[in-house]
PDB file of C-alpha atoms and ligand atoms in Angstrom:
ATOM      1  CA  UNK L1459      -0.304  -0.386   0.226  1.00  0.00           C
ATOM      2  CA  UNK L1460       1.150   3.380  -1.171  1.00  0.00           C
ATOM      3  CA  UNK L1461       1.407   6.390   1.203  1.00  0.00           C
ATOM      4  CA  UNK L1462      -1.767   8.305  -0.515  1.00  0.00           C
ATOM      5  CA  UNK L1463      -3.641   4.881   0.143  1.00  0.00           C
ATOM      6  CA  UNK L1464      -2.401   4.316   3.634  1.00  0.00           C
ATOM      7  CA  UNK L1465      -3.039   8.096   4.109  1.00  0.00           C
ATOM      8  CA  UNK L1466      -6.809   8.010   3.010  1.00  0.00           C
ATOM      9  CA  UNK L1467      -6.838   4.612   5.229  1.00  0.00           C
ATOM     10  CA  UNK L1468      -6.418   6.061   8.260  1.00  0.00           C
ATOM     11  CA  UNK L1469      -7.903   9.158   7.976  1.00  0.00           C
ATOM     12  CA  UNK L1470     -11.177   6.744   7.409  1.00  0.00           C
ATOM     13  CA  UNK L1471     -11.172   5.357  10.245  1.00  0.00           C
ATOM     14  CA  UNK L1472     -10.423   8.158  11.737  1.00  0.00           C
ATOM     15  CA  UNK L1473     -14.121   9.032  10.922  1.00  0.00           C
ATOM     16  CA  UNK L1474     -15.917   6.485  11.964  1.00  0.00           C
ATOM     17  CA  UNK L1475     -13.766   6.774  15.629  1.00  0.00           C
ATOM     18  CA  UNK L1476     -11.819   4.373  15.306  1.00  0.00           C
ATOM     19  CA  UNK L1477      -8.548   5.943  17.092  1.00  0.00           C
ATOM     20  CA  UNK L1478      -6.088   3.697  17.493  1.00  0.00           C
ATOM     21  CA  UNK L1479      -4.461   0.354  15.450  1.00  0.00           C
ATOM     22  CA  UNK L1480      -1.752  -2.026  15.874  1.00  0.00           C
ATOM     23  CA  UNK L1481       0.405  -3.836  13.491  1.00  0.00           C
ATOM     24  CA  UNK L1482       0.277  -7.316  13.981  1.00  0.00           C
ATOM     25  CA  UNK L1483       2.104 -10.259  11.878  1.00  0.00           C
ATOM     26  CA  UNK L1484       1.507 -11.101   8.172  1.00  0.00           C
ATOM     27  CA  UNK L1485      -0.178 -14.008   9.613  1.00  0.00           C
ATOM     28  CA  UNK L1486      -2.285 -15.528  11.883  1.00  0.00           C
ATOM     29  CA  UNK L1487      -0.402 -16.599  14.756  1.00  0.00           C
ATOM     30  CA  UNK L1488      -2.868 -19.402  15.574  1.00  0.00           C
ATOM     31  CA  UNK L1489      -4.474 -20.734  12.874  1.00  0.00           C
ATOM     32  CA  UNK L1490      -1.553 -19.664  10.790  1.00  0.00           C
ATOM     33  CA  UNK L1491      -4.086 -18.359   7.523  1.00  0.00           C
ATOM     34  CA  UNK L1492      -3.437 -15.022   6.378  1.00  0.00           C
ATOM     35  CA  UNK L1493      -4.611 -11.750   7.189  1.00  0.00           C
ATOM     36  CA  UNK L1494      -7.018 -10.551   4.870  1.00  0.00           C
ATOM     37  CA  UNK L1495      -6.369  -7.260   3.969  1.00  0.00           C
ATOM     38  CA  UNK L1496      -8.381  -4.540   5.148  1.00  0.00           C
ATOM     39  CA  UNK L1497     -11.382  -3.905   3.437  1.00  0.00           C
ATOM     40  CA  UNK L1498     -12.588  -1.810   0.683  1.00  0.00           C
ATOM     41  CA  UNK L1499     -12.589   2.905   1.403  1.00  0.00           C
ATOM     42  CA  UNK L1500     -16.259   2.391   0.959  1.00  0.00           C
ATOM     43  CA  UNK L1501     -18.831   0.961   3.499  1.00  0.00           C
ATOM     44  CA  UNK L1502     -20.401  -2.130   2.201  1.00  0.00           C
ATOM     45  CA  UNK L1503     -24.398  -0.981   2.160  1.00  0.00           C
ATOM     46  CA  UNK L1504     -23.445   1.801   2.219  1.00  0.00           C
ATOM     47  CA  UNK L1505     -26.299   4.611   0.271  1.00  0.00           C
ATOM     48  CA  UNK L1506     -26.578   8.190   0.423  1.00  0.00           C
ATOM     49  CA  UNK L1507     -28.214   8.733   3.586  1.00  0.00           C
ATOM     50  CA  UNK L1508     -25.886   6.492   5.042  1.00  0.00           C
ATOM     51  CA  UNK L1509     -23.427   8.807   3.659  1.00  0.00           C
ATOM     52  CA  UNK L1510     -25.033  12.380   4.977  1.00  0.00           C
ATOM     53  CA  UNK L1511     -25.548  10.043   8.519  1.00  0.00           C
ATOM     54  CA  UNK L1512     -21.421   9.997   8.060  1.00  0.00           C
ATOM     55  CA  UNK L1513     -21.602  13.650   7.405  1.00  0.00           C
ATOM     56  CA  UNK L1514     -23.322  14.424   9.936  1.00  0.00           C
ATOM     57  CA  UNK L1515     -22.541  18.240  11.736  1.00  0.00           C
ATOM     58  CA  UNK L1516     -19.280  17.652  10.469  1.00  0.00           C
ATOM     59  CA  UNK L1517     -16.756  20.210  11.908  1.00  0.00           C
ATOM     60  CA  UNK L1518     -13.571  17.922  10.559  1.00  0.00           C
ATOM     61  CA  UNK L1519     -12.046  20.614   8.783  1.00  0.00           C
ATOM     62  CA  UNK L1520     -11.813  24.440   8.654  1.00  0.00           C
ATOM     63  CA  UNK L1521     -14.987  25.165   6.026  1.00  0.00           C
ATOM     64  CA  UNK L1522     -16.923  24.130   8.466  1.00  0.00           C
ATOM     65  CA  UNK L1523     -16.113  27.620  10.753  1.00  0.00           C
ATOM     66  CA  UNK L1524     -18.723  29.950   7.983  1.00  0.00           C
ATOM     67  CA  UNK L1525     -21.410  27.582   6.488  1.00  0.00           C
ATOM     68  CA  UNK L1526     -24.899  28.364   6.931  1.00  0.00           C
ATOM     69  CA  UNK L1527     -25.534  24.843   5.819  1.00  0.00           C
ATOM     70  CA  UNK L1528     -23.580  21.261   4.047  1.00  0.00           C
ATOM     71  CA  UNK L1529     -24.909  21.524   0.383  1.00  0.00           C
ATOM     72  CA  UNK L1530     -24.959  17.167   0.308  1.00  0.00           C
ATOM     73  CA  UNK L1531     -25.693  16.821  -3.891  1.00  0.00           C
ATOM     74  CA  UNK L1532     -29.221  17.099  -5.376  1.00  0.00           C
ATOM     75  CA  UNK L1533     -30.916  15.160  -8.010  1.00  0.00           C
ATOM     76  CA  UNK L1534     -31.281  11.506  -9.102  1.00  0.00           C
ATOM     77  CA  UNK L1535     -29.965   8.862  -7.040  1.00  0.00           C
ATOM     78  CA  UNK L1536     -30.304   6.208  -9.829  1.00  0.00           C
ATOM     79  CA  UNK L1537     -28.588   8.910 -12.164  1.00  0.00           C
ATOM     80  CA  UNK L1538     -26.550   7.383 -15.338  1.00  0.00           C
ATOM     81  CA  UNK L1539     -24.347  10.822 -15.673  1.00  0.00           C
ATOM     82  CA  UNK L1540     -23.233  12.634 -12.067  1.00  0.00           C
ATOM     83  CA  UNK L1541     -21.951  16.688 -12.445  1.00  0.00           C
ATOM     84  CA  UNK L1542     -18.850  17.317  -9.653  1.00  0.00           C
ATOM     85  CA  UNK L1543     -18.806  21.149  -9.082  1.00  0.00           C
ATOM     86  CA  UNK L1544     -15.703  22.583  -6.696  1.00  0.00           C
ATOM     87  CA  UNK L1545     -17.638  23.735  -3.921  1.00  0.00           C
ATOM     88  CA  UNK L1546     -21.709  25.785  -2.687  1.00  0.00           C
ATOM     89  CA  UNK L1547     -21.262  29.724  -3.552  1.00  0.00           C
ATOM     90  CA  UNK L1548     -23.130  31.855  -0.832  1.00  0.00           C
ATOM     91  CA  UNK L1549     -27.014  30.875  -3.016  1.00  0.00           C
ATOM     92  CA  UNK L1550     -25.949  27.686  -2.094  1.00  0.00           C
ATOM     93  CA  UNK L1551     -24.536  27.818   1.077  1.00  0.00           C
ATOM     94  CA  UNK L1552     -27.746  29.558   2.248  1.00  0.00           C
ATOM     95  CA  UNK L1553     -30.243  27.151   0.417  1.00  0.00           C
ATOM     96  CA  UNK L1554     -28.123  23.731   0.382  1.00  0.00           C
ATOM     97  CA  UNK L1555     -28.274  22.978  -2.606  1.00  0.00           C
ATOM     98  CA  UNK L1556     -26.189  22.687  -5.075  1.00  0.00           C
ATOM     99  CA  UNK L1557     -25.613  25.329  -8.062  1.00  0.00           C
ATOM    100  CA  UNK L1558     -29.058  27.614  -7.350  1.00  0.00           C
ATOM    101  CA  UNK L1559     -27.142  30.035  -7.928  1.00  0.00           C
ATOM    102  CA  UNK L1560     -26.088  31.994 -11.189  1.00  0.00           C
ATOM    103  CA  UNK L1561     -24.002  29.331 -12.480  1.00  0.00           C
ATOM    104  CA  UNK L1562     -26.559  26.738 -11.410  1.00  0.00           C
ATOM    105  CA  UNK L1563     -29.113  28.497 -13.884  1.00  0.00           C
ATOM    106  CA  UNK L1564     -26.581  27.974 -16.318  1.00  0.00           C
ATOM    107  CA  UNK L1565     -25.060  24.400 -15.158  1.00  0.00           C
ATOM    108  CA  UNK L1566     -29.466  24.291 -15.577  1.00  0.00           C
ATOM    109  CA  UNK L1567     -29.900  25.758 -19.134  1.00  0.00           C
ATOM    110  CA  UNK L1568     -26.325  24.105 -20.401  1.00  0.00           C
ATOM    111  CA  UNK L1569     -28.649  20.656 -19.682  1.00  0.00           C
ATOM    112  CA  UNK L1570     -31.236  20.868 -20.498  1.00  0.00           C
ATOM    113  CA  UNK L1571     -31.151  23.097 -23.664  1.00  0.00           C
ATOM    114  CA  UNK L1572     -28.179  20.610 -25.333  1.00  0.00           C
ATOM    115  CA  UNK L1573     -29.880  17.842 -24.414  1.00  0.00           C
ATOM    116  CA  UNK L1574     -33.365  18.769 -26.007  1.00  0.00           C
ATOM    117  CA  UNK L1575     -31.376  19.971 -28.572  1.00  0.00           C
ATOM    118  CA  UNK L1576     -29.915  16.530 -29.034  1.00  0.00           C
ATOM    119  CA  UNK L1577     -33.259  15.282 -29.097  1.00  0.00           C
ATOM    120  CA  UNK L1578     -32.525  13.704 -25.969  1.00  0.00           C
ATOM    121  CA  UNK L1579     -35.541  14.491 -23.147  1.00  0.00           C
ATOM    122  CA  UNK L1580     -33.944  14.973 -19.818  1.00  0.00           C
ATOM    123  CA  UNK L1581     -33.872  17.162 -17.287  1.00  0.00           C
ATOM    124  CA  UNK L1582     -31.770  18.431 -14.890  1.00  0.00           C
ATOM    125  CA  UNK L1583     -33.415  16.258 -12.192  1.00  0.00           C
ATOM    126  CA  UNK L1584     -32.465  12.989 -14.114  1.00  0.00           C
ATOM    127  CA  UNK L1585     -29.098  13.789 -12.847  1.00  0.00           C
ATOM    128  CA  UNK L1586     -27.157  14.124 -10.257  1.00  0.00           C
ATOM    129  CA  UNK L1587     -25.153  16.712  -9.072  1.00  0.00           C
ATOM    130  CA  UNK L1588     -22.309  17.359  -6.234  1.00  0.00           C
ATOM    131  CA  UNK L1589     -19.034  19.316  -5.457  1.00  0.00           C
ATOM    132  CA  UNK L1590     -16.161  18.307  -4.035  1.00  0.00           C
ATOM    133  CA  UNK L1591     -16.285  19.735  -0.553  1.00  0.00           C
ATOM    134  CA  UNK L1592     -19.278  20.865   0.731  1.00  0.00           C
ATOM    135  CA  UNK L1593     -19.307  23.512   2.911  1.00  0.00           C
ATOM    136  CA  UNK L1594     -18.678  27.292   1.339  1.00  0.00           C
ATOM    137  CA  UNK L1595     -14.893  28.021   1.566  1.00  0.00           C
ATOM    138  CA  UNK L1596     -14.296  31.269   2.993  1.00  0.00           C
ATOM    139  CA  UNK L1597     -15.019  34.732   0.329  1.00  0.00           C
ATOM    140  CA  UNK L1598     -15.391  31.501  -2.098  1.00  0.00           C
ATOM    141  CA  UNK L1599     -11.932  31.046  -2.413  1.00  0.00           C
ATOM    142  CA  UNK L1600     -10.058  27.246  -4.629  1.00  0.00           C
ATOM    143  CA  UNK L1601     -10.281  25.079  -1.856  1.00  0.00           C
ATOM    144  CA  UNK L1602      -6.747  23.577   0.112  1.00  0.00           C
ATOM    145  CA  UNK L1603      -5.515  20.302  -0.516  1.00  0.00           C
ATOM    146  CA  UNK L1604      -6.579  19.248   3.385  1.00  0.00           C
ATOM    147  CA  UNK L1605     -10.536  19.578   2.687  1.00  0.00           C
ATOM    148  CA  UNK L1606     -10.311  18.022  -1.073  1.00  0.00           C
ATOM    149  CA  UNK L1607      -9.272  15.212   0.944  1.00  0.00           C
ATOM    150  CA  UNK L1608     -11.125  15.525   3.800  1.00  0.00           C
ATOM    151  CA  UNK L1609     -14.427  15.863   2.079  1.00  0.00           C
ATOM    152  CA  UNK L1610     -13.415  14.163  -1.119  1.00  0.00           C
ATOM    153  CA  UNK L1611     -14.232  10.031   0.628  1.00  0.00           C
ATOM    154  CA  UNK L1612     -17.904  11.814   1.183  1.00  0.00           C
ATOM    155  CA  UNK L1613     -17.951  12.253  -2.341  1.00  0.00           C
ATOM    156  CA  UNK L1614     -16.237   8.656  -3.745  1.00  0.00           C
ATOM    157  CA  UNK L1615     -18.678   7.490  -1.515  1.00  0.00           C
ATOM    158  CA  UNK L1616     -21.314   8.540  -3.872  1.00  0.00           C
ATOM    159  CA  UNK L1617     -20.032   8.195  -6.311  1.00  0.00           C
ATOM    160  CA  UNK L1618     -18.999   4.779  -5.518  1.00  0.00           C
ATOM    161  CA  UNK L1619     -23.325   4.683  -4.342  1.00  0.00           C
ATOM    162  CA  UNK L1620     -24.519   6.193  -7.010  1.00  0.00           C
ATOM    163  CA  UNK L1621     -22.366   4.944  -9.396  1.00  0.00           C
ATOM    164  CA  UNK L1622     -23.538   6.496 -12.884  1.00  0.00           C
ATOM    165  CA  UNK L1623     -22.296   5.298 -16.213  1.00  0.00           C
ATOM    166  CA  UNK L1624     -20.619   8.606 -16.470  1.00  0.00           C
ATOM    167  CA  UNK L1625     -18.946  11.542 -14.788  1.00  0.00           C
ATOM    168  CA  UNK L1626     -18.976  15.392 -16.086  1.00  0.00           C
ATOM    169  CA  UNK L1627     -16.052  16.856 -13.862  1.00  0.00           C
ATOM    170  CA  UNK L1628     -16.619  21.025 -13.856  1.00  0.00           C
ATOM    171  CA  UNK L1629     -13.347  22.629 -13.978  1.00  0.00           C
ATOM    172  CA  UNK L1630      -9.947  22.273 -12.536  1.00  0.00           C
ATOM    173  CA  UNK L1631     -10.942  21.470  -8.147  1.00  0.00           C
ATOM    174  CA  UNK L1632     -12.960  18.834  -9.709  1.00  0.00           C
ATOM    175  CA  UNK L1633     -10.450  17.581 -12.210  1.00  0.00           C
ATOM    176  CA  UNK L1634      -8.196  17.746  -9.373  1.00  0.00           C
ATOM    177  CA  UNK L1635     -10.532  15.816  -7.263  1.00  0.00           C
ATOM    178  CA  UNK L1636     -11.427  12.689  -9.532  1.00  0.00           C
ATOM    179  CA  UNK L1637      -8.861  12.353 -11.457  1.00  0.00           C
ATOM    180  CA  UNK L1638      -5.477  13.424 -10.096  1.00  0.00           C
ATOM    181  CA  UNK L1639      -4.162  15.265 -11.855  1.00  0.00           C
ATOM    182  CA  UNK L1640      -3.518  18.690 -12.105  1.00  0.00           C
ATOM    183  CA  UNK L1641      -3.493  19.729 -15.570  1.00  0.00           C
ATOM    184  CA  UNK L1642      -5.483  22.552 -16.393  1.00  0.00           C
ATOM    185  CA  UNK L1643      -9.249  21.792 -17.571  1.00  0.00           C
ATOM    186  CA  UNK L1644      -8.381  23.895 -20.925  1.00  0.00           C
ATOM    187  CA  UNK L1645      -5.440  20.828 -21.906  1.00  0.00           C
ATOM    188  CA  UNK L1646      -7.879  18.237 -20.278  1.00  0.00           C
ATOM    189  CA  UNK L1647     -11.658  19.125 -21.235  1.00  0.00           C
ATOM    190  CA  UNK L1648     -13.099  17.379 -24.502  1.00  0.00           C
ATOM    191  CA  UNK L1649     -11.520  14.184 -23.278  1.00  0.00           C
ATOM    192  CA  UNK L1650     -12.537  11.340 -21.804  1.00  0.00           C
ATOM    193  CA  UNK L1651     -10.673   9.880 -18.732  1.00  0.00           C
ATOM    194  CA  UNK L1652     -11.670   7.480 -15.987  1.00  0.00           C
ATOM    195  CA  UNK L1653     -12.853   6.908 -12.488  1.00  0.00           C
ATOM    196  CA  UNK L1654     -12.422   3.601 -10.968  1.00  0.00           C
ATOM    197  CA  UNK L1655     -13.860   1.843 -14.201  1.00  0.00           C
ATOM    198  CA  UNK L1656     -16.330   4.606 -14.821  1.00  0.00           C
ATOM    199  CA  UNK L1657     -15.729   7.429 -18.209  1.00  0.00           C
ATOM    200  CA  UNK L1658     -15.122  11.085 -16.925  1.00  0.00           C
ATOM    201  CA  UNK L1659     -15.176  14.085 -18.741  1.00  0.00           C
ATOM    202  CA  UNK L1660     -13.668  17.374 -17.599  1.00  0.00           C
ATOM    203  CA  UNK L1661     -15.124  20.443 -18.967  1.00  0.00           C
ATOM    204  CA  UNK L1662     -14.908  24.386 -18.268  1.00  0.00           C
ATOM    205  CA  UNK L1663     -16.450  25.585 -15.427  1.00  0.00           C
ATOM    206  CA  UNK L1664     -19.677  27.048 -15.543  1.00  0.00           C
ATOM    207  CA  UNK L1665     -18.360  30.210 -13.511  1.00  0.00           C
ATOM    208  CA  UNK L1666     -16.005  30.954 -15.767  1.00  0.00           C
ATOM    209  CA  UNK L1667     -18.480  30.937 -18.310  1.00  0.00           C
ATOM    210  CA  UNK L1668     -20.626  33.416 -16.899  1.00  0.00           C
ATOM    211  CA  UNK L1669     -17.020  35.415 -17.967  1.00  0.00           C
ATOM    212  CA  UNK L1670     -18.513  37.381 -20.862  1.00  0.00           C
ATOM    213  CA  UNK L1671     -14.932  37.198 -22.256  1.00  0.00           C
ATOM    214  CA  UNK L1672     -15.056  33.431 -22.430  1.00  0.00           C
ATOM    215  CA  UNK L1673     -17.142  32.830 -25.884  1.00  0.00           C
ATOM    216  CA  UNK L1674     -15.076  30.774 -27.333  1.00  0.00           C
ATOM    217  CA  UNK L1675     -14.770  28.784 -24.178  1.00  0.00           C
ATOM    218  CA  UNK L1676     -18.604  28.249 -23.641  1.00  0.00           C
ATOM    219  CA  UNK L1677     -18.694  26.395 -27.772  1.00  0.00           C
ATOM    220  CA  UNK L1678     -15.988  24.031 -26.353  1.00  0.00           C
ATOM    221  CA  UNK L1679     -18.219  23.273 -23.247  1.00  0.00           C
ATOM    222  CA  UNK L1680     -21.083  22.759 -24.830  1.00  0.00           C
ATOM    223  CA  UNK L1681     -19.302  19.772 -27.344  1.00  0.00           C
ATOM    224  CA  UNK L1682     -17.733  19.211 -24.420  1.00  0.00           C
ATOM    225  CA  UNK L1683     -21.472  17.972 -22.830  1.00  0.00           C
ATOM    226  CA  UNK L1684     -23.305  16.682 -25.824  1.00  0.00           C
ATOM    227  CA  UNK L1685     -20.132  14.158 -26.624  1.00  0.00           C
ATOM    228  CA  UNK L1686     -21.213  13.092 -22.044  1.00  0.00           C
ATOM    229  CA  UNK L1687     -24.821  13.572 -22.748  1.00  0.00           C
ATOM    230  CA  UNK L1688     -24.818  11.262 -26.080  1.00  0.00           C
ATOM    231  CA  UNK L1689     -22.574   8.798 -24.210  1.00  0.00           C
ATOM    232  CA  UNK L1690     -24.455   7.669 -21.413  1.00  0.00           C
ATOM    233  CA  UNK L1691     -28.535   8.140 -23.587  1.00  0.00           C
ATOM    234  CA  UNK L1692     -28.379   6.483 -26.732  1.00  0.00           C
TER     235      UNK L1692
HETATM  236  N1  LIG Z1127     -20.182  26.391  -7.704  1.00  0.00           N
HETATM  237  C1  LIG Z1127     -19.445  25.365  -7.824  1.00  0.00           C
HETATM  238  O1  LIG Z1127     -18.521  25.227  -8.071  1.00  0.00           O
HETATM  239  N2  LIG Z1127     -20.132  24.095  -7.358  1.00  0.00           N
HETATM  240  C2  LIG Z1127     -21.459  25.382  -6.803  1.00  0.00           C
HETATM  241  O2  LIG Z1127     -22.869  24.334  -6.161  1.00  0.00           O
HETATM  242  C3  LIG Z1127     -22.287  26.814  -7.266  1.00  0.00           C
HETATM  243  C4  LIG Z1127     -21.120  27.151  -7.526  1.00  0.00           C
END
């Protein structure tokens, strides 16, 4: 097991309240049977409700201090397509739902208009939408690596429970959290990557597309979305 996986295991068990771990020999002394490897990070029979319960009144990282509401996720729990954003903004923090502000309205339009133009009967409520971090970062700053790591375990559990046909990572933070890649979105967008065998499309974050000089990026984002929609719903 490499250092990153070990760190994930330890923080996962810490969140479950396990603070002491013992090293054991490779083989059980009495039975001489090999010790079984650690279980997967996703608990068995996991559900979105269990994840929400585990998050609880979360104080695992500094973001909890400034939040009004935890923004868990919204949409169809059996969605074939999941959109992952960065973190809640002011509107999301007040309402408790992801992508309800200006960027959210653009995302809704992108999903519904593109689908309709492509002859795919799809509404926003048919997909699932969530973020890398569930609490609003102060001044909407980019989440710090340790905040992403702490909250990332819940995102991975959400993705594992839903097991969509594809994931659409919106912007660099989502791409980094889901794929562990640090390249810019401009380089990654429009291409398929994988998270645990699930295809991942990277595209621009809707907030970036709201800036008036980004018309070209808007067209590209529409192309990326078209690709993802046809892949999932054809
Ligand atoms: N930006 C995000 O990344 N997520 C939201 O929920 C809203 C804006």
